PDB file of N, CA and C in Angstrom:
ATOM      1  N   MET Y 244     228.592  50.325 -98.637  1.00 50.00           N
ATOM      2  CA  MET Y 244     227.869  50.542 -99.865  1.00 50.00           C
ATOM      3  C   MET Y 244     227.701  52.053-100.049  1.00 50.00           C
ATOM      4  N   ALA Y 245     228.410  52.596-100.997  1.00 64.00           N
ATOM      5  CA  ALA Y 245     228.363  54.033-101.260  1.00 64.00           C
ATOM      6  C   ALA Y 245     227.427  54.299-102.438  1.00 64.00           C
ATOM      7  N   LEU Y 246     226.584  55.310-102.286  1.00 73.00           N
ATOM      8  CA  LEU Y 246     225.650  55.724-103.336  1.00 73.00           C
ATOM      9  C   LEU Y 246     224.736  54.588-103.793  1.00 73.00           C
ATOM     10  N   GLY Y 247     224.580  53.579-102.960  1.00 82.00           N
ATOM     11  CA  GLY Y 247     223.715  52.457-103.295  1.00 82.00           C
ATOM     12  C   GLY Y 247     224.388  51.369-104.113  1.00 82.00           C
ATOM     13  N   TYR Y 248     225.674  51.501-104.371  1.00 84.00           N
ATOM     14  CA  TYR Y 248     226.412  50.497-105.136  1.00 84.00           C
ATOM     15  C   TYR Y 248     227.242  49.642-104.190  1.00 84.00           C
ATOM     16  N   ARG Y 249     227.346  48.368-104.505  1.00 85.00           N
ATOM     17  CA  ARG Y 249     228.244  47.496-103.757  1.00 85.00           C
ATOM     18  C   ARG Y 249     229.574  47.490-104.499  1.00 85.00           C
ATOM     19  N   ALA Y 250     230.616  47.817-103.787  1.00 88.00           N
ATOM     20  CA  ALA Y 250     231.944  47.878-104.405  1.00 88.00           C
ATOM     21  C   ALA Y 250     232.805  46.742-103.879  1.00 88.00           C
ATOM     22  N   GLU Y 251     233.656  46.249-104.739  1.00 89.00           N
ATOM     23  CA  GLU Y 251     234.633  45.233-104.356  1.00 89.00           C
ATOM     24  C   GLU Y 251     236.002  45.729-104.784  1.00 89.00           C
ATOM     25  N   LEU Y 252     236.940  45.682-103.859  1.00 90.00           N
ATOM     26  CA  LEU Y 252     238.287  46.185-104.105  1.00 90.00           C
ATOM     27  C   LEU Y 252     239.237  45.012-104.302  1.00 90.00           C
ATOM     28  N   PHE Y 253     240.116  45.133-105.283  1.00 90.00           N
ATOM     29  CA  PHE Y 253     241.134  44.121-105.528  1.00 90.00           C
ATOM     30  C   PHE Y 253     242.495  44.752-105.291  1.00 90.00           C
ATOM     31  N   ALA Y 254     243.351  44.042-104.590  1.00 89.00           N
ATOM     32  CA  ALA Y 254     244.658  44.566-104.202  1.00 89.00           C
ATOM     33  C   ALA Y 254     245.625  44.675-105.373  1.00 89.00           C
ATOM     34  N   SER Y 255     245.351  43.950-106.448  1.00 90.00           N
ATOM     35  CA  SER Y 255     246.273  43.952-107.586  1.00 90.00           C
ATOM     36  C   SER Y 255     245.532  43.497-108.837  1.00 90.00           C
ATOM     37  N   ALA Y 256     246.175  43.714-109.977  1.00 90.00           N
ATOM     38  CA  ALA Y 256     245.631  43.225-111.237  1.00 90.00           C
ATOM     39  C   ALA Y 256     245.531  41.703-111.212  1.00 90.00           C
ATOM     40  N   GLU Y 257     246.527  41.066-110.646  1.00 90.00           N
ATOM     41  CA  GLU Y 257     246.531  39.605-110.576  1.00 90.00           C
ATOM     42  C   GLU Y 257     245.384  39.087-109.713  1.00 90.00           C
ATOM     43  N   ALA Y 258     245.077  39.798-108.621  1.00 90.00           N
ATOM     44  CA  ALA Y 258     243.956  39.399-107.770  1.00 90.00           C
ATOM     45  C   ALA Y 258     242.639  39.465-108.541  1.00 90.00           C
ATOM     46  N   LEU Y 259     242.479  40.491-109.360  1.00 89.00           N
ATOM     47  CA  LEU Y 259     241.278  40.593-110.181  1.00 89.00           C
ATOM     48  C   LEU Y 259     241.249  39.474-111.220  1.00 89.00           C
ATOM     49  N   MET Y 260     242.370  39.197-111.853  1.00 88.00           N
ATOM     50  CA  MET Y 260     242.432  38.107-112.835  1.00 88.00           C
ATOM     51  C   MET Y 260     242.072  36.774-112.177  1.00 88.00           C
ATOM     52  N   ASN Y 261     242.544  36.553-110.974  1.00 89.00           N
ATOM     53  CA  ASN Y 261     242.246  35.303-110.279  1.00 89.00           C
ATOM     54  C   ASN Y 261     240.774  35.188-109.919  1.00 89.00           C
ATOM     55  N   ALA Y 262     240.096  36.308-109.757  1.00 87.00           N
ATOM     56  CA  ALA Y 262     238.686  36.313-109.367  1.00 87.00           C
ATOM     57  C   ALA Y 262     237.748  36.401-110.563  1.00 87.00           C
ATOM     58  N   ARG Y 263     238.271  36.536-111.748  1.00 77.00           N
ATOM     59  CA  ARG Y 263     237.428  36.838-112.904  1.00 77.00           C
ATOM     60  C   ARG Y 263     236.340  35.795-113.139  1.00 77.00           C
ATOM     61  N   GLY Y 264     236.584  34.533-112.788  1.00 73.00           N
ATOM     62  CA  GLY Y 264     235.579  33.489-112.993  1.00 73.00           C
ATOM     63  C   GLY Y 264     234.364  33.672-112.111  1.00 73.00           C
ATOM     64  N   SER Y 265     234.537  34.270-110.964  1.00 75.00           N
ATOM     65  CA  SER Y 265     233.413  34.482-110.044  1.00 75.00           C
ATOM     66  C   SER Y 265     233.005  35.945-109.971  1.00 75.00           C
ATOM     67  N   LEU Y 266     233.578  36.763-110.821  1.00 78.00           N
ATOM     68  CA  LEU Y 266     233.311  38.201-110.798  1.00 78.00           C
ATOM     69  C   LEU Y 266     231.911  38.486-111.315  1.00 78.00           C
ATOM     70  N   ASP Y 267     231.132  39.184-110.524  1.00 82.00           N
ATOM     71  CA  ASP Y 267     229.779  39.559-110.898  1.00 82.00           C
ATOM     72  C   ASP Y 267     229.701  41.081-110.907  1.00 82.00           C
ATOM     73  N   ALA Y 268     230.418  41.692-111.815  1.00 86.00           N
ATOM     74  CA  ALA Y 268     230.532  43.155-111.845  1.00 86.00           C
ATOM     75  C   ALA Y 268     229.613  43.743-112.901  1.00 86.00           C
ATOM     76  N   THR Y 269     229.040  44.878-112.553  1.00 89.00           N
ATOM     77  CA  THR Y 269     228.248  45.642-113.502  1.00 89.00           C
ATOM     78  C   THR Y 269     229.156  46.579-114.286  1.00 89.00           C
ATOM     79  N   CYS Y 270     230.201  47.062-113.628  1.00 93.00           N
ATOM     80  CA  CYS Y 270     231.224  47.856-114.294  1.00 93.00           C
ATOM     81  C   CYS Y 270     232.502  47.783-113.471  1.00 93.00           C
ATOM     82  N   LEU Y 271     233.599  48.120-114.098  1.00 95.00           N
ATOM     83  CA  LEU Y 271     234.901  48.161-113.431  1.00 95.00           C
ATOM     84  C   LEU Y 271     235.419  49.586-113.460  1.00 95.00           C
ATOM     85  N   ILE Y 272     235.997  50.001-112.348  1.00 96.00           N
ATOM     86  CA  ILE Y 272     236.657  51.293-112.271  1.00 96.00           C
ATOM     87  C   ILE Y 272     238.107  50.997-111.951  1.00 96.00           C
ATOM     88  N   MET Y 273     238.996  51.347-112.861  1.00 95.00           N
ATOM     89  CA  MET Y 273     240.397  51.014-112.623  1.00 95.00           C
ATOM     90  C   MET Y 273     241.332  52.129-113.024  1.00 95.00           C
ATOM     91  N   ASP Y 274     242.426  52.179-112.297  1.00 95.00           N
ATOM     92  CA  ASP Y 274     243.463  53.157-112.567  1.00 95.00           C
ATOM     93  C   ASP Y 274     244.282  52.680-113.759  1.00 95.00           C
ATOM     94  N   ILE Y 275     244.822  53.611-114.500  1.00 95.00           N
ATOM     95  CA  ILE Y 275     245.715  53.263-115.599  1.00 95.00           C
ATOM     96  C   ILE Y 275     247.015  52.686-115.054  1.00 95.00           C
ATOM     97  N   ASN Y 276     247.513  53.261-113.976  1.00 92.00           N
ATOM     98  CA  ASN Y 276     248.775  52.803-113.397  1.00 92.00           C
ATOM     99  C   ASN Y 276     248.500  51.927-112.185  1.00 92.00           C
ATOM    100  N   LEU Y 277     248.652  50.632-112.376  1.00 90.00           N
ATOM    101  CA  LEU Y 277     248.470  49.679-111.295  1.00 90.00           C
ATOM    102  C   LEU Y 277     249.848  49.274-110.774  1.00 90.00           C
ATOM    103  N   GLY Y 278     249.904  48.853-109.552  1.00 84.00           N
ATOM    104  CA  GLY Y 278     251.183  48.452-108.964  1.00 84.00           C
ATOM    105  C   GLY Y 278     251.858  47.323-109.712  1.00 84.00           C
ATOM    106  N   ASP Y 279     251.047  46.462-110.312  1.00 82.00           N
ATOM    107  CA  ASP Y 279     251.628  45.314-111.011  1.00 82.00           C
ATOM    108  C   ASP Y 279     251.284  45.307-112.502  1.00 82.00           C
ATOM    109  N   GLY Y 280     251.124  46.480-113.070  1.00 85.00           N
ATOM    110  CA  GLY Y 280     250.877  46.546-114.508  1.00 85.00           C
ATOM    111  C   GLY Y 280     250.029  47.746-114.893  1.00 85.00           C
ATOM    112  N   SER Y 281     249.548  47.699-116.105  1.00 93.00           N
ATOM    113  CA  SER Y 281     248.741  48.769-116.683  1.00 93.00           C
ATOM    114  C   SER Y 281     247.268  48.391-116.621  1.00 93.00           C
ATOM    115  N   GLY Y 282     246.425  49.351-116.273  1.00 94.00           N
ATOM    116  CA  GLY Y 282     244.995  49.102-116.273  1.00 94.00           C
ATOM    117  C   GLY Y 282     244.478  48.748-117.655  1.00 94.00           C
ATOM    118  N   LEU Y 283     245.026  49.380-118.678  1.00 95.00           N
ATOM    119  CA  LEU Y 283     244.608  49.069-120.039  1.00 95.00           C
ATOM    120  C   LEU Y 283     245.016  47.655-120.417  1.00 95.00           C
ATOM    121  N   ASP Y 284     246.220  47.235-120.040  1.00 95.00           N
ATOM    122  CA  ASP Y 284     246.643  45.860-120.300  1.00 95.00           C
ATOM    123  C   ASP Y 284     245.737  44.866-119.574  1.00 95.00           C
ATOM    124  N   LEU Y 285     245.377  45.191-118.337  1.00 94.00           N
ATOM    125  CA  LEU Y 285     244.471  44.331-117.575  1.00 94.00           C
ATOM    126  C   LEU Y 285     243.118  44.239-118.276  1.00 94.00           C
ATOM    127  N   ALA Y 286     242.598  45.353-118.742  1.00 94.00           N
ATOM    128  CA  ALA Y 286     241.316  45.345-119.445  1.00 94.00           C
ATOM    129  C   ALA Y 286     241.388  44.465-120.695  1.00 94.00           C
ATOM    130  N   ARG Y 287     242.490  44.537-121.405  1.00 94.00           N
ATOM    131  CA  ARG Y 287     242.662  43.693-122.601  1.00 94.00           C
ATOM    132  C   ARG Y 287     242.722  42.218-122.225  1.00 94.00           C
ATOM    133  N   ARG Y 288     243.407  41.907-121.137  1.00 92.00           N
ATOM    134  CA  ARG Y 288     243.480  40.510-120.671  1.00 92.00           C
ATOM    135  C   ARG Y 288     242.100  40.003-120.291  1.00 92.00           C
ATOM    136  N   LEU Y 289     241.322  40.820-119.596  1.00 91.00           N
ATOM    137  CA  LEU Y 289     239.966  40.429-119.209  1.00 91.00           C
ATOM    138  C   LEU Y 289     239.101  40.191-120.443  1.00 91.00           C
ATOM    139  N   ALA Y 290     239.229  41.067-121.432  1.00 92.00           N
ATOM    140  CA  ALA Y 290     238.473  40.904-122.675  1.00 92.00           C
ATOM    141  C   ALA Y 290     238.869  39.619-123.390  1.00 92.00           C
ATOM    142  N   ASP Y 291     240.155  39.291-123.382  1.00 92.00           N
ATOM    143  CA  ASP Y 291     240.632  38.050-124.002  1.00 92.00           C
ATOM    144  C   ASP Y 291     240.010  36.822-123.355  1.00 92.00           C
ATOM    145  N   PHE Y 292     239.665  36.928-122.071  1.00 87.00           N
ATOM    146  CA  PHE Y 292     239.025  35.832-121.348  1.00 87.00           C
ATOM    147  C   PHE Y 292     237.506  35.889-121.452  1.00 87.00           C
ATOM    148  N   GLY Y 293     236.990  36.834-122.237  1.00 88.00           N
ATOM    149  CA  GLY Y 293     235.561  36.905-122.475  1.00 88.00           C
ATOM    150  C   GLY Y 293     234.768  37.706-121.463  1.00 88.00           C
ATOM    151  N   LEU Y 294     235.449  38.438-120.604  1.00 86.00           N
ATOM    152  CA  LEU Y 294     234.743  39.272-119.626  1.00 86.00           C
ATOM    153  C   LEU Y 294     234.420  40.617-120.269  1.00 86.00           C
ATOM    154  N   ALA Y 295     233.158  40.809-120.596  1.00 86.00           N
ATOM    155  CA  ALA Y 295     232.709  42.031-121.256  1.00 86.00           C
ATOM    156  C   ALA Y 295     231.979  42.906-120.238  1.00 86.00           C
ATOM    157  N   VAL Y 296     232.718  43.751-119.564  1.00 90.00           N
ATOM    158  CA  VAL Y 296     232.175  44.626-118.533  1.00 90.00           C
ATOM    159  C   VAL Y 296     232.587  46.056-118.880  1.00 90.00           C
ATOM    160  N   PRO Y 297     231.648  47.012-118.796  1.00 95.00           N
ATOM    161  CA  PRO Y 297     232.024  48.407-119.051  1.00 95.00           C
ATOM    162  C   PRO Y 297     233.115  48.855-118.078  1.00 95.00           C
ATOM    163  N   ILE Y 298     234.071  49.634-118.597  1.00 96.00           N
ATOM    164  CA  ILE Y 298     235.212  50.061-117.780  1.00 96.00           C
ATOM    165  C   ILE Y 298     235.299  51.577-117.750  1.00 96.00           C
ATOM    166  N   ILE Y 299     235.550  52.077-116.552  1.00 97.00           N
ATOM    167  CA  ILE Y 299     235.849  53.485-116.333  1.00 97.00           C
ATOM    168  C   ILE Y 299     237.314  53.542-115.925  1.00 97.00           C
ATOM    169  N   PHE Y 300     238.120  54.219-116.719  1.00 97.00           N
ATOM    170  CA  PHE Y 300     239.532  54.379-116.386  1.00 97.00           C
ATOM    171  C   PHE Y 300     239.742  55.714-115.682  1.00 97.00           C
ATOM    172  N   MET Y 301     240.706  55.740-114.782  1.00 97.00           N
ATOM    173  CA  MET Y 301     241.096  56.979-114.122  1.00 97.00           C
ATOM    174  C   MET Y 301     242.611  57.039-114.073  1.00 97.00           C
ATOM    175  N   THR Y 302     243.116  58.265-114.058  1.00 96.00           N
ATOM    176  CA  THR Y 302     244.562  58.431-114.027  1.00 96.00           C
ATOM    177  C   THR Y 302     244.928  59.803-113.466  1.00 96.00           C
ATOM    178  N   GLY Y 303     246.110  59.882-112.933  1.00 94.00           N
ATOM    179  CA  GLY Y 303     246.632  61.145-112.442  1.00 94.00           C
ATOM    180  C   GLY Y 303     247.532  61.818-113.448  1.00 94.00           C
ATOM    181  N   GLY Y 304     247.829  61.143-114.544  1.00 90.00           N
ATOM    182  CA  GLY Y 304     248.720  61.703-115.557  1.00 90.00           C
ATOM    183  C   GLY Y 304     247.983  61.958-116.850  1.00 90.00           C
ATOM    184  N   GLN Y 305     248.213  63.106-117.420  1.00 88.00           N
ATOM    185  CA  GLN Y 305     247.552  63.451-118.675  1.00 88.00           C
ATOM    186  C   GLN Y 305     248.427  63.010-119.836  1.00 88.00           C
ATOM    187  N   ASP Y 306     248.030  61.918-120.456  1.00 91.00           N
ATOM    188  CA  ASP Y 306     248.743  61.363-121.596  1.00 91.00           C
ATOM    189  C   ASP Y 306     247.706  61.122-122.690  1.00 91.00           C
ATOM    190  N   ASP Y 307     247.731  61.968-123.717  1.00 94.00           N
ATOM    191  CA  ASP Y 307     246.725  61.878-124.768  1.00 94.00           C
ATOM    192  C   ASP Y 307     246.783  60.549-125.517  1.00 94.00           C
ATOM    193  N   GLY Y 308     247.967  59.964-125.627  1.00 95.00           N
ATOM    194  CA  GLY Y 308     248.100  58.672-126.297  1.00 95.00           C
ATOM    195  C   GLY Y 308     247.398  57.563-125.527  1.00 95.00           C
ATOM    196  N   ILE Y 309     247.597  57.533-124.210  1.00 94.00           N
ATOM    197  CA  ILE Y 309     246.927  56.538-123.369  1.00 94.00           C
ATOM    198  C   ILE Y 309     245.422  56.771-123.397  1.00 94.00           C
ATOM    199  N   ARG Y 310     245.024  58.031-123.301  1.00 95.00           N
ATOM    200  CA  ARG Y 310     243.594  58.354-123.344  1.00 95.00           C
ATOM    201  C   ARG Y 310     242.974  57.839-124.641  1.00 95.00           C
ATOM    202  N   ALA Y 311     243.636  58.077-125.759  1.00 96.00           N
ATOM    203  CA  ALA Y 311     243.130  57.622-127.055  1.00 96.00           C
ATOM    204  C   ALA Y 311     243.036  56.101-127.099  1.00 96.00           C
ATOM    205  N   GLN Y 312     244.025  55.406-126.548  1.00 96.00           N
ATOM    206  CA  GLN Y 312     243.990  53.942-126.518  1.00 96.00           C
ATOM    207  C   GLN Y 312     242.818  53.428-125.697  1.00 96.00           C
ATOM    208  N   CYS Y 313     242.564  54.070-124.569  1.00 96.00           N
ATOM    209  CA  CYS Y 313     241.450  53.662-123.710  1.00 96.00           C
ATOM    210  C   CYS Y 313     240.116  53.891-124.409  1.00 96.00           C
ATOM    211  N   LEU Y 314     239.980  55.035-125.055  1.00 95.00           N
ATOM    212  CA  LEU Y 314     238.741  55.326-125.775  1.00 95.00           C
ATOM    213  C   LEU Y 314     238.568  54.378-126.959  1.00 95.00           C
ATOM    214  N   ASP Y 315     239.655  54.067-127.660  1.00 95.00           N
ATOM    215  CA  ASP Y 315     239.596  53.110-128.761  1.00 95.00           C
ATOM    216  C   ASP Y 315     239.206  51.728-128.253  1.00 95.00           C
ATOM    217  N   PHE Y 316     239.649  51.388-127.047  1.00 95.00           N
ATOM    218  CA  PHE Y 316     239.308  50.098-126.436  1.00 95.00           C
ATOM    219  C   PHE Y 316     237.817  50.035-126.125  1.00 95.00           C
ATOM    220  N   GLY Y 317     237.212  51.196-125.912  1.00 94.00           N
ATOM    221  CA  GLY Y 317     235.782  51.230-125.654  1.00 94.00           C
ATOM    222  C   GLY Y 317     235.399  51.550-124.228  1.00 94.00           C
ATOM    223  N   CYS Y 318     236.295  52.204-123.503  1.00 95.00           N
ATOM    224  CA  CYS Y 318     235.955  52.549-122.124  1.00 95.00           C
ATOM    225  C   CYS Y 318     234.766  53.511-122.094  1.00 95.00           C
ATOM    226  N   VAL Y 319     234.029  53.458-121.019  1.00 96.00           N
ATOM    227  CA  VAL Y 319     232.867  54.322-120.851  1.00 96.00           C
ATOM    228  C   VAL Y 319     233.296  55.747-120.539  1.00 96.00           C
ATOM    229  N   ALA Y 320     234.353  55.869-119.738  1.00 97.00           N
ATOM    230  CA  ALA Y 320     234.845  57.193-119.352  1.00 97.00           C
ATOM    231  C   ALA Y 320     236.330  57.116-119.053  1.00 97.00           C
ATOM    232  N   PHE Y 321     236.992  58.236-119.233  1.00 97.00           N
ATOM    233  CA  PHE Y 321     238.411  58.385-118.912  1.00 97.00           C
ATOM    234  C   PHE Y 321     238.506  59.613-118.026  1.00 97.00           C
ATOM    235  N   LEU Y 322     238.694  59.381-116.735  1.00 97.00           N
ATOM    236  CA  LEU Y 322     238.661  60.466-115.754  1.00 97.00           C
ATOM    237  C   LEU Y 322     240.062  60.851-115.321  1.00 97.00           C
ATOM    238  N   LEU Y 323     240.330  62.138-115.375  1.00 96.00           N
ATOM    239  CA  LEU Y 323     241.614  62.672-114.943  1.00 96.00           C
ATOM    240  C   LEU Y 323     241.490  63.122-113.489  1.00 96.00           C
ATOM    241  N   LYS Y 324     242.359  62.602-112.636  1.00 96.00           N
ATOM    242  CA  LYS Y 324     242.346  62.972-111.213  1.00 96.00           C
ATOM    243  C   LYS Y 324     242.881  64.385-111.045  1.00 96.00           C
ATOM    244  N   PRO Y 325     242.369  65.127-110.138  1.00 96.00           N
ATOM    245  CA  PRO Y 325     241.210  64.796-109.301  1.00 96.00           C
ATOM    246  C   PRO Y 325     239.918  65.026-110.083  1.00 96.00           C
ATOM    247  N   PHE Y 326     238.917  64.218-109.827  1.00 96.00           N
ATOM    248  CA  PHE Y 326     237.618  64.390-110.456  1.00 96.00           C
ATOM    249  C   PHE Y 326     236.563  64.438-109.353  1.00 96.00           C
ATOM    250  N   SER Y 327     235.430  64.982-109.684  1.00 96.00           N
ATOM    251  CA  SER Y 327     234.371  65.167-108.699  1.00 96.00           C
ATOM    252  C   SER Y 327     233.582  63.871-108.503  1.00 96.00           C
ATOM    253  N   GLU Y 328     232.964  63.777-107.355  1.00 93.00           N
ATOM    254  CA  GLU Y 328     232.074  62.643-107.087  1.00 93.00           C
ATOM    255  C   GLU Y 328     230.951  62.618-108.119  1.00 93.00           C
ATOM    256  N   GLU Y 329     230.486  63.800-108.492  1.00 95.00           N
ATOM    257  CA  GLU Y 329     229.414  63.894-109.486  1.00 95.00           C
ATOM    258  C   GLU Y 329     229.854  63.308-110.829  1.00 95.00           C
ATOM    259  N   ARG Y 330     231.076  63.617-111.246  1.00 96.00           N
ATOM    260  CA  ARG Y 330     231.569  63.079-112.534  1.00 96.00           C
ATOM    261  C   ARG Y 330     231.686  61.565-112.470  1.00 96.00           C
ATOM    262  N   LEU Y 331     232.161  61.025-111.349  1.00 95.00           N
ATOM    263  CA  LEU Y 331     232.254  59.571-111.200  1.00 95.00           C
ATOM    264  C   LEU Y 331     230.862  58.945-111.208  1.00 95.00           C
ATOM    265  N   THR Y 332     229.937  59.551-110.503  1.00 94.00           N
ATOM    266  CA  THR Y 332     228.566  59.035-110.457  1.00 94.00           C
ATOM    267  C   THR Y 332     227.941  59.036-111.849  1.00 94.00           C
ATOM    268  N   GLU Y 333     228.181  60.088-112.620  1.00 96.00           N
ATOM    269  CA  GLU Y 333     227.685  60.155-114.001  1.00 96.00           C
ATOM    270  C   GLU Y 333     228.286  59.034-114.848  1.00 96.00           C
ATOM    271  N   ALA Y 334     229.575  58.785-114.690  1.00 96.00           N
ATOM    272  CA  ALA Y 334     230.244  57.738-115.464  1.00 96.00           C
ATOM    273  C   ALA Y 334     229.690  56.359-115.101  1.00 96.00           C
ATOM    274  N   ILE Y 335     229.464  56.126-113.818  1.00 95.00           N
ATOM    275  CA  ILE Y 335     228.895  54.839-113.393  1.00 95.00           C
ATOM    276  C   ILE Y 335     227.487  54.675-113.972  1.00 95.00           C
ATOM    277  N   ALA Y 336     226.683  55.721-113.901  1.00 94.00           N
ATOM    278  CA  ALA Y 336     225.324  55.659-114.457  1.00 94.00           C
ATOM    279  C   ALA Y 336     225.370  55.341-115.949  1.00 94.00           C
ATOM    280  N   GLU Y 337     226.305  55.952-116.664  1.00 94.00           N
ATOM    281  CA  GLU Y 337     226.454  55.683-118.093  1.00 94.00           C
ATOM    282  C   GLU Y 337     226.877  54.237-118.339  1.00 94.00           C
ATOM    283  N   ALA Y 338     227.751  53.721-117.488  1.00 93.00           N
ATOM    284  CA  ALA Y 338     228.242  52.347-117.646  1.00 93.00           C
ATOM    285  C   ALA Y 338     227.156  51.315-117.398  1.00 93.00           C
ATOM    286  N   ILE Y 339     226.305  51.562-116.417  1.00 90.00           N
ATOM    287  CA  ILE Y 339     225.309  50.546-116.072  1.00 90.00           C
ATOM    288  C   ILE Y 339     223.992  50.714-116.810  1.00 90.00           C
ATOM    289  N   ARG Y 340     223.775  51.833-117.466  1.00 85.00           N
ATOM    290  CA  ARG Y 340     222.525  52.100-118.183  1.00 85.00           C
ATOM    291  C   ARG Y 340     222.139  50.984-119.159  1.00 85.00           C
ATOM    292  N   PRO Y 341     223.046  50.513-120.013  1.00 69.00           N
ATOM    293  CA  PRO Y 341     222.637  49.443-120.954  1.00 69.00           C
ATOM    294  C   PRO Y 341     222.150  48.183-120.229  1.00 69.00           C
ATOM    295  N   ARG Y 342     222.769  47.837-119.110  1.00 60.00           N
ATOM    296  CA  ARG Y 342     222.347  46.644-118.369  1.00 60.00           C
ATOM    297  C   ARG Y 342     221.002  46.856-117.705  1.00 60.00           C
ATOM    298  N   LEU Y 343     220.748  48.057-117.218  1.00 60.00           N
ATOM    299  CA  LEU Y 343     219.453  48.339-116.592  1.00 60.00           C
ATOM    300  C   LEU Y 343     218.342  48.313-117.629  1.00 60.00           C
ATOM    301  N   ASN Y 344     218.622  48.842-118.822  1.00 67.00           N
ATOM    302  CA  ASN Y 344     217.628  48.865-119.887  1.00 67.00           C
ATOM    303  C   ASN Y 344     217.361  47.473-120.442  1.00 67.00           C
ATOM    304  N   ALA Y 345     218.362  46.586-120.391  1.00 63.00           N
ATOM    305  CA  ALA Y 345     218.200  45.226-120.896  1.00 63.00           C
ATOM    306  C   ALA Y 345     217.403  44.360-119.925  1.00 63.00           C
ATOM    307  N   GLY Y 346     217.447  44.716-118.638  1.00 55.00           N
ATOM    308  CA  GLY Y 346     216.810  43.897-117.601  1.00 55.00           C
ATOM    309  C   GLY Y 346     215.389  44.181-117.498  1.00 55.00           C
TER     310      GLY Y 346
END
């Protein structure tokens, strides 16, 4: 448990899709380039199944078109690698803030 958060790692996009029914996530942090697909495509698939979870995207490649698509999709943050622990912590706080305020 880092920074007080419980993290769960999925080996692939398909593994996350298979777990979506039992997924109890406050937010998702995913790479744009996954071994078995695109993080943005995965986010769209999850949304199609009704999973409404704030998403933080990260990537090692600077592509303004992909960034714009992610922001249009409604991601909380789009982080370009390498990024600081502080920037990630800020993005997580922003992602979970609405849920904390609702509770």
